mmCIF file of C-alpha atoms and ligand atoms in Angstrom:
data_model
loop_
_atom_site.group_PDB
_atom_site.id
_atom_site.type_symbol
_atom_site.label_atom_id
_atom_site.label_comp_id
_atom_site.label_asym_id
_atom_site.label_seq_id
_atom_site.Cartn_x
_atom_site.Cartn_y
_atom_site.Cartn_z
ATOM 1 C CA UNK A 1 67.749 72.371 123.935
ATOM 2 C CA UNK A 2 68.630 75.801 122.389
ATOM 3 C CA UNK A 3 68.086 76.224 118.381
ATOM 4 C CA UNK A 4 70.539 78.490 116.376
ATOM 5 C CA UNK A 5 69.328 78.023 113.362
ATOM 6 C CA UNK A 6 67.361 81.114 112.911
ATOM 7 C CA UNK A 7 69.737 83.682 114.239
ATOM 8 C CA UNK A 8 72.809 81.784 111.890
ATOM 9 C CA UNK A 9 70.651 82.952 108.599
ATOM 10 C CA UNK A 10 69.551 86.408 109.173
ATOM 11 C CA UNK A 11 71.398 89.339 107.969
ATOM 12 C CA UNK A 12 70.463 91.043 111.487
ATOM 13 C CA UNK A 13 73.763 89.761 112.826
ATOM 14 C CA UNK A 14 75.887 91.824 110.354
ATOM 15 C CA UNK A 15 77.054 95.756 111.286
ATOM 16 C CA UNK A 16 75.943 97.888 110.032
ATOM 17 C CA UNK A 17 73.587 96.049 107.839
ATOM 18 C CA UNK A 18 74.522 95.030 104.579
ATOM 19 C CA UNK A 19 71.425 96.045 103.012
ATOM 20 C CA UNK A 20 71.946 100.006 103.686
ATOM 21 C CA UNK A 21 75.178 100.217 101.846
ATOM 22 C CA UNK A 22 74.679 101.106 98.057
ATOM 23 C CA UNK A 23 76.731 99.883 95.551
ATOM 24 C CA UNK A 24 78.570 102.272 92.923
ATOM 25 C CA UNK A 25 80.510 105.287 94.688
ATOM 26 C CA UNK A 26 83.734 106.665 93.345
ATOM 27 C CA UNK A 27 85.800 103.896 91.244
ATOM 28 C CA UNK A 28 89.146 102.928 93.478
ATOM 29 C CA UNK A 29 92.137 100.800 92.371
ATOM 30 C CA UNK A 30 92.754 97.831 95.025
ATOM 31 C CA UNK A 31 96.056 95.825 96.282
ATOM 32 C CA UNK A 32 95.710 93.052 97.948
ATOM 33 C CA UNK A 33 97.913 91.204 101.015
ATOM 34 C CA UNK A 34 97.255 87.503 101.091
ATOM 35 C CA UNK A 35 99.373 85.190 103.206
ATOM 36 C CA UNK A 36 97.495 81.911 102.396
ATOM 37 C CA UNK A 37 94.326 80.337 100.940
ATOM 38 C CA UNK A 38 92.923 83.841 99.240
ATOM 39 C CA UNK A 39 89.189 82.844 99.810
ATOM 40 C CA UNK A 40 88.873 86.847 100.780
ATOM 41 C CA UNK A 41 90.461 87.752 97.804
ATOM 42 C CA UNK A 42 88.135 85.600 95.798
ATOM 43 C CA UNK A 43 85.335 87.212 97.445
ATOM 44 C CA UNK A 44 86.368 90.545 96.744
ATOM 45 C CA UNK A 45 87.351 89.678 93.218
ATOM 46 C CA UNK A 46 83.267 88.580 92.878
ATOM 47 C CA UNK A 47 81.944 91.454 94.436
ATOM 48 C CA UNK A 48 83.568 93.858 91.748
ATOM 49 C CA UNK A 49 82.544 91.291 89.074
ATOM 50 C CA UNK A 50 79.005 91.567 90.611
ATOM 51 C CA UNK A 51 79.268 95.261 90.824
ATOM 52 C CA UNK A 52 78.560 95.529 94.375
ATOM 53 C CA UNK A 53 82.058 97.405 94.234
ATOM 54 C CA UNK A 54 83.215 99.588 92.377
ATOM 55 C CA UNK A 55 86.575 98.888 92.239
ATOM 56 C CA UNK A 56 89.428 97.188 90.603
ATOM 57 C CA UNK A 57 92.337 94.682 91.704
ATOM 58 C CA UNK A 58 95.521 96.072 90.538
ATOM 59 C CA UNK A 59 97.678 93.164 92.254
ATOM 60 C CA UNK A 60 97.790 90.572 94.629
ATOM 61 C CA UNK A 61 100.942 90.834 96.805
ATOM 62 C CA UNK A 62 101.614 87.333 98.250
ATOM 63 C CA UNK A 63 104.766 86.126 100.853
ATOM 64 C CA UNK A 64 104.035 82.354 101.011
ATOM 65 C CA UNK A 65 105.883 80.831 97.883
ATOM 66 C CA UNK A 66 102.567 77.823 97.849
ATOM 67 C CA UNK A 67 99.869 80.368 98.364
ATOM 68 C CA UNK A 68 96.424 79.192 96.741
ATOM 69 C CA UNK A 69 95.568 83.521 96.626
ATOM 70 C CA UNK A 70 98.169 83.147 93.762
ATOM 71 C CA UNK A 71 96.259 80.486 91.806
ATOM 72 C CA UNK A 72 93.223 82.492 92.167
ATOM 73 C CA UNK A 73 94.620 85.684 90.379
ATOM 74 C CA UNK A 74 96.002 83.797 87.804
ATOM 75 C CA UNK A 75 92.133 82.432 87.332
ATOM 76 C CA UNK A 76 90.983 86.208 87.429
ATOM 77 C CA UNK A 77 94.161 87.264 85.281
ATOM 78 C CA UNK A 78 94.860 89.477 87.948
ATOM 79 C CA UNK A 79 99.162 89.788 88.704
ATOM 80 C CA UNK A 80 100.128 88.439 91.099
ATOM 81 C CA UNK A 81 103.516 89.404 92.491
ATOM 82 C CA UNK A 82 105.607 86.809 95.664
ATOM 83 C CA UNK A 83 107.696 88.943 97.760
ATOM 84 C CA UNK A 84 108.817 86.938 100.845
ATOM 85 C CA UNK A 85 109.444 88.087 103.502
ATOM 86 C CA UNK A 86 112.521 85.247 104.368
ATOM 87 C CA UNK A 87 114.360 87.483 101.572
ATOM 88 C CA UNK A 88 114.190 90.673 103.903
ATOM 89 C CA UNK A 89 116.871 91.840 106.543
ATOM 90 C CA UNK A 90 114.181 93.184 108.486
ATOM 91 C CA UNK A 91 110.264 94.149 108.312
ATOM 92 C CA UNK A 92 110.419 97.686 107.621
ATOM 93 C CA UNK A 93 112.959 96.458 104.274
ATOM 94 C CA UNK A 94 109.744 94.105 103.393
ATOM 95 C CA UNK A 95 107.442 96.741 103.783
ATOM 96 C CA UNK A 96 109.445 99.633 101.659
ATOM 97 C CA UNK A 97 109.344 96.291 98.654
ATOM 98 C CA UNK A 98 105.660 96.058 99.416
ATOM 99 C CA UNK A 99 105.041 100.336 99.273
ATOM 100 C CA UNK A 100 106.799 99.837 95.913
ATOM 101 C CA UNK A 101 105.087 97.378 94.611
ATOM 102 C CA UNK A 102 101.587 98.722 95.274
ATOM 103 C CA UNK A 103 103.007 102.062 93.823
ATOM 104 C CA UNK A 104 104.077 100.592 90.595
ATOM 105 C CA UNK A 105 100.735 99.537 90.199
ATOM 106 C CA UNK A 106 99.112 102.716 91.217
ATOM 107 C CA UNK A 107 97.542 100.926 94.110
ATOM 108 C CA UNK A 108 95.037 103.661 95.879
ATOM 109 C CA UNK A 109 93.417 101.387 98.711
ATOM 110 C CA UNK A 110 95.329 98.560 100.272
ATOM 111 C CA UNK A 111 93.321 95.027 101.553
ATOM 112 C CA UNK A 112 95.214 92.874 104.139
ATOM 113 C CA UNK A 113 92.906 89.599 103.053
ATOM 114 C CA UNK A 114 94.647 87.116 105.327
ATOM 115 C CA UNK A 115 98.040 88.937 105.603
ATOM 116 C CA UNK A 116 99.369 87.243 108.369
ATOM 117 C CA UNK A 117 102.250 89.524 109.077
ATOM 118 C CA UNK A 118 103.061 92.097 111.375
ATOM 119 C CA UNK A 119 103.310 95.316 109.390
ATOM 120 C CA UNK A 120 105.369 98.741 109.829
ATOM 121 C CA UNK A 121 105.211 102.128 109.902
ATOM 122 C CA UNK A 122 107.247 102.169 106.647
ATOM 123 C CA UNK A 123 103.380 100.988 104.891
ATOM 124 C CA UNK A 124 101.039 102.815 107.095
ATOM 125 C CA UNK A 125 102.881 105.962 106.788
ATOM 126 C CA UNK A 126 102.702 105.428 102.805
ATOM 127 C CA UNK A 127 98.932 104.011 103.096
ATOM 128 C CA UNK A 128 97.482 106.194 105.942
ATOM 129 C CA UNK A 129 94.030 105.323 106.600
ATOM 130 C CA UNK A 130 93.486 103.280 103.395
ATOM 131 C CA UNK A 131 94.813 99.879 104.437
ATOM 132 C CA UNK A 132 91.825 97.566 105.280
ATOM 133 C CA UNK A 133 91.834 94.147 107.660
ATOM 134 C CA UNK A 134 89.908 91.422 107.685
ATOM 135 C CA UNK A 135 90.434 89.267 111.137
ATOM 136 C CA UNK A 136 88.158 86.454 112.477
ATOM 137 C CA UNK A 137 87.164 87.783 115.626
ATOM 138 C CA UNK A 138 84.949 90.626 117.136
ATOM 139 C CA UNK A 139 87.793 92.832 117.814
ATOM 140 C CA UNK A 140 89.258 93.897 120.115
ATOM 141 C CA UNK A 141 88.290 90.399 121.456
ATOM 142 C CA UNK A 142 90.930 87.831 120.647
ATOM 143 C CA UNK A 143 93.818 89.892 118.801
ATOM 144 C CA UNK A 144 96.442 87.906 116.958
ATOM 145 C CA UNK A 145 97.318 84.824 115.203
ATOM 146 C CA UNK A 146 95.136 82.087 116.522
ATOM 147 C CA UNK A 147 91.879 84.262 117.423
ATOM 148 C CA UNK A 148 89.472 80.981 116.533
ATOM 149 C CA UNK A 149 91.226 78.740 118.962
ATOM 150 C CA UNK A 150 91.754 81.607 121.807
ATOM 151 C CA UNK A 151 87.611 82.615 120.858
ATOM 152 C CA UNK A 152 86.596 78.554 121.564
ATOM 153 C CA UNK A 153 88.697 78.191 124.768
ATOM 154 C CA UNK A 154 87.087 81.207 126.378
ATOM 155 C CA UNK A 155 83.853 79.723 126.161
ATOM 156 C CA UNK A 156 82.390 82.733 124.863
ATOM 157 C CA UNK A 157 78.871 81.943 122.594
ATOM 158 C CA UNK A 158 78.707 84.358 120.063
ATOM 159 C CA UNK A 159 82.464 84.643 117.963
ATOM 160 C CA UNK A 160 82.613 86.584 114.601
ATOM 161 C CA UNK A 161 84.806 89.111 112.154
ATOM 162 C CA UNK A 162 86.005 91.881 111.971
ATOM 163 C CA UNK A 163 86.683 94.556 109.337
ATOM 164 C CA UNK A 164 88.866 97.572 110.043
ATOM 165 C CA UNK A 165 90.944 100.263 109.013
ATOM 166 C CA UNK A 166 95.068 99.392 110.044
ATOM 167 C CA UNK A 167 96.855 100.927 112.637
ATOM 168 C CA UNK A 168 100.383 99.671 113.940
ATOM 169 C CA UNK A 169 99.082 98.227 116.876
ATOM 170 C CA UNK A 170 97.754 94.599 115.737
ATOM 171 C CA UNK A 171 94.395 93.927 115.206
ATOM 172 C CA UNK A 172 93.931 97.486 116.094
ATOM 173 C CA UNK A 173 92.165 100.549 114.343
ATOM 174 C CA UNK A 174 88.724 101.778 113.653
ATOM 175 C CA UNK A 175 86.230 99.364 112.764
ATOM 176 C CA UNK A 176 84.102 99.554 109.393
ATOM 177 C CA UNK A 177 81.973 96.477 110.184
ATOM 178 C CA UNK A 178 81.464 93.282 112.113
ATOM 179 C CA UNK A 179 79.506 89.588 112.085
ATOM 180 C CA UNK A 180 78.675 87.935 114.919
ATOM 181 C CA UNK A 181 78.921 84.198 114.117
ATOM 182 C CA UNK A 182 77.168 81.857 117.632
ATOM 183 C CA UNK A 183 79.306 78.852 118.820
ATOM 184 C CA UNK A 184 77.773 75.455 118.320
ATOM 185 C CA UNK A 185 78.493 72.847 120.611
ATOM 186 C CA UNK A 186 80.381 70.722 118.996
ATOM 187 C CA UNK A 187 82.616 73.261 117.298
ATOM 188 C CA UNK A 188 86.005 72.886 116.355
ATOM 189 C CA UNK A 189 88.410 75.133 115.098
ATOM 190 C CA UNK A 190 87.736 74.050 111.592
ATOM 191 C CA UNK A 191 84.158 74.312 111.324
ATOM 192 C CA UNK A 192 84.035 77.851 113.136
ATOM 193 C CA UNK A 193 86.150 79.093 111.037
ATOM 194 C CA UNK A 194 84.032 77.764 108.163
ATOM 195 C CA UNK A 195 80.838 79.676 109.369
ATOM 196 C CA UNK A 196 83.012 82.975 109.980
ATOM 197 C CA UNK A 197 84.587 82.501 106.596
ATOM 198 C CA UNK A 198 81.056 82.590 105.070
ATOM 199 C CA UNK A 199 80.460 86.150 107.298
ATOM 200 C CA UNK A 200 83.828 87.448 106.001
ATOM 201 C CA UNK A 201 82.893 86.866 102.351
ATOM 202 C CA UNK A 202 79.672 88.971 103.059
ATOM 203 C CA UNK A 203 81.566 92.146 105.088
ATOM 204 C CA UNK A 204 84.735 92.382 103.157
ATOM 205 C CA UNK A 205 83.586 93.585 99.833
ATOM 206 C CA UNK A 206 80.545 95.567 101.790
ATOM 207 C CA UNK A 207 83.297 97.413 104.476
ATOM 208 C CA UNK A 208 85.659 98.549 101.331
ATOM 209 C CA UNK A 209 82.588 99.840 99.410
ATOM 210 C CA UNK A 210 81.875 101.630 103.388
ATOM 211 C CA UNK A 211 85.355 102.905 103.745
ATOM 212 C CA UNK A 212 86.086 104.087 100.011
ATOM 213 C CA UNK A 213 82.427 106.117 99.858
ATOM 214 C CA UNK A 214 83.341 107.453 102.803
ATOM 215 C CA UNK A 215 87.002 108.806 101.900
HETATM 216 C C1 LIG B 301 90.700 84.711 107.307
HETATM 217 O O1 LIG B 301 89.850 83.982 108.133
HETATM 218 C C2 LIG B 301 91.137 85.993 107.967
HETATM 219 O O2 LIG B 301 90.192 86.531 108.829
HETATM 220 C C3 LIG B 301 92.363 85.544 108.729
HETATM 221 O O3 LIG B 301 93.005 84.650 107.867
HETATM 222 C C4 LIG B 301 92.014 83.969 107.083
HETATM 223 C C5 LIG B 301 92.446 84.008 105.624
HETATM 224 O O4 LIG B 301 91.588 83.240 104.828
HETATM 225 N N1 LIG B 301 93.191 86.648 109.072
HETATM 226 C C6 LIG B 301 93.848 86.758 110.225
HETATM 227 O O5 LIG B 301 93.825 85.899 111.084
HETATM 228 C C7 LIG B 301 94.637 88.048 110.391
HETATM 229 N N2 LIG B 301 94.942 88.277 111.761
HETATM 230 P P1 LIG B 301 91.676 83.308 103.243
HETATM 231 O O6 LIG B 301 93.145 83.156 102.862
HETATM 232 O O7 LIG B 301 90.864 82.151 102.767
HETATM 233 O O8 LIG B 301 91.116 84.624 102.810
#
């Protein structure tokens, strides 16, 4: 019978660790890409409340007219602005709205917290570098929408996060930091992703306090 209890509640699993990234660092305005529940955005939303970033959320950008991210920035009085992407001819149109909106609200660092579209050149070329991903895998294992599910039916042990800096390939780009989450055996779908969640809460806030002290 193997035990994975202590290896699921040590910080060893996180890279780099956690614990060697101070908090403060040069102040940067945030805009954040949410597609669905906004539990990311929540996290980073506590983290600057915290102070373990120093940072502030200028918008939440959101393309799903029933996304919960939006009821979160309305609890944080954060604005919260619904561009969908159904409205747009094509996706370089959406991004060009998107540039404009994190422009207007002299957005300096972009977060794609569960932005589950494809994006364009149109918002890396206005963003270079400073547009961040969170994705629930150890890239550049299982790329794309359904990494949990493709993660469980390889019968790999050990599944994860990732946090990274955008490139136009998906799920591509330089990595900031990772959690390795282990596989139970009775997972599902659901309650991996629960576990990773919990990981992604942790590296989010710590990987844009890595990537904006390191600008
Ligand atoms: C997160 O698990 C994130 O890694 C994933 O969507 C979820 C959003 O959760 N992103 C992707 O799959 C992107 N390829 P949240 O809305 O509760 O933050």
């Amino acid at each position: 019978m193997v035990s994975y209890s202590t290896a699921m509640t040590t910080n060893s699993l996180i890279s780099p660790s956690i614990t060697s990234i101070l908090p403060g660092g040069a102040f940067c305005r945030l805009g954040i890409l949410a597609s669905g529940s906004g539990s990311n955005f929540e996290a980073v939303a506590q983290a600057i409340k915290n102070g373990q970033l120093n940072a502030q959320i200028q918008v939440l950008i959101y393309n799903n007219p029933d996304a919960y991210a939006a009821v979160r920035a309305e609890n944080w009085d954060i604005p919260a602005v619904l561009l969908n992407h159904r409205d747009y001819k094509s996706r370089e149109d959406f991004d060009a709205e998107i540039v404009r909106t994190l422009q207007k609200y002299n957005v300096e660092w972009v977060v794609m917290a569960g932005w589950m579209r494809i994006v364009t050149q149109v918002l890396i070329q206005a963003y270079t570098d400073k547009i961040i991903n969170i994705h629930p895998s150890l890239l550049p294992s299982f790329k794309g929408a359904s990494a949990i599910e493709q993660a469980l039916a390889s019968g790999v042990k050990i599944a994860g996060c990732t946090v990274h800096i955008v490139r136009l390939q998906v799920d591509d780009g330089p990595i900031l930091m990772q959690a390795a989450v282990p596989i139970l055996p009775d997972d599902t779908t659901e309650t991996l992703h629960q576990r990773i969640q919990i990981e992604e809460h942790r590296i989010l806030p710590a990987a844009i306090s890595l990537a904006i002290k390191a600008e």
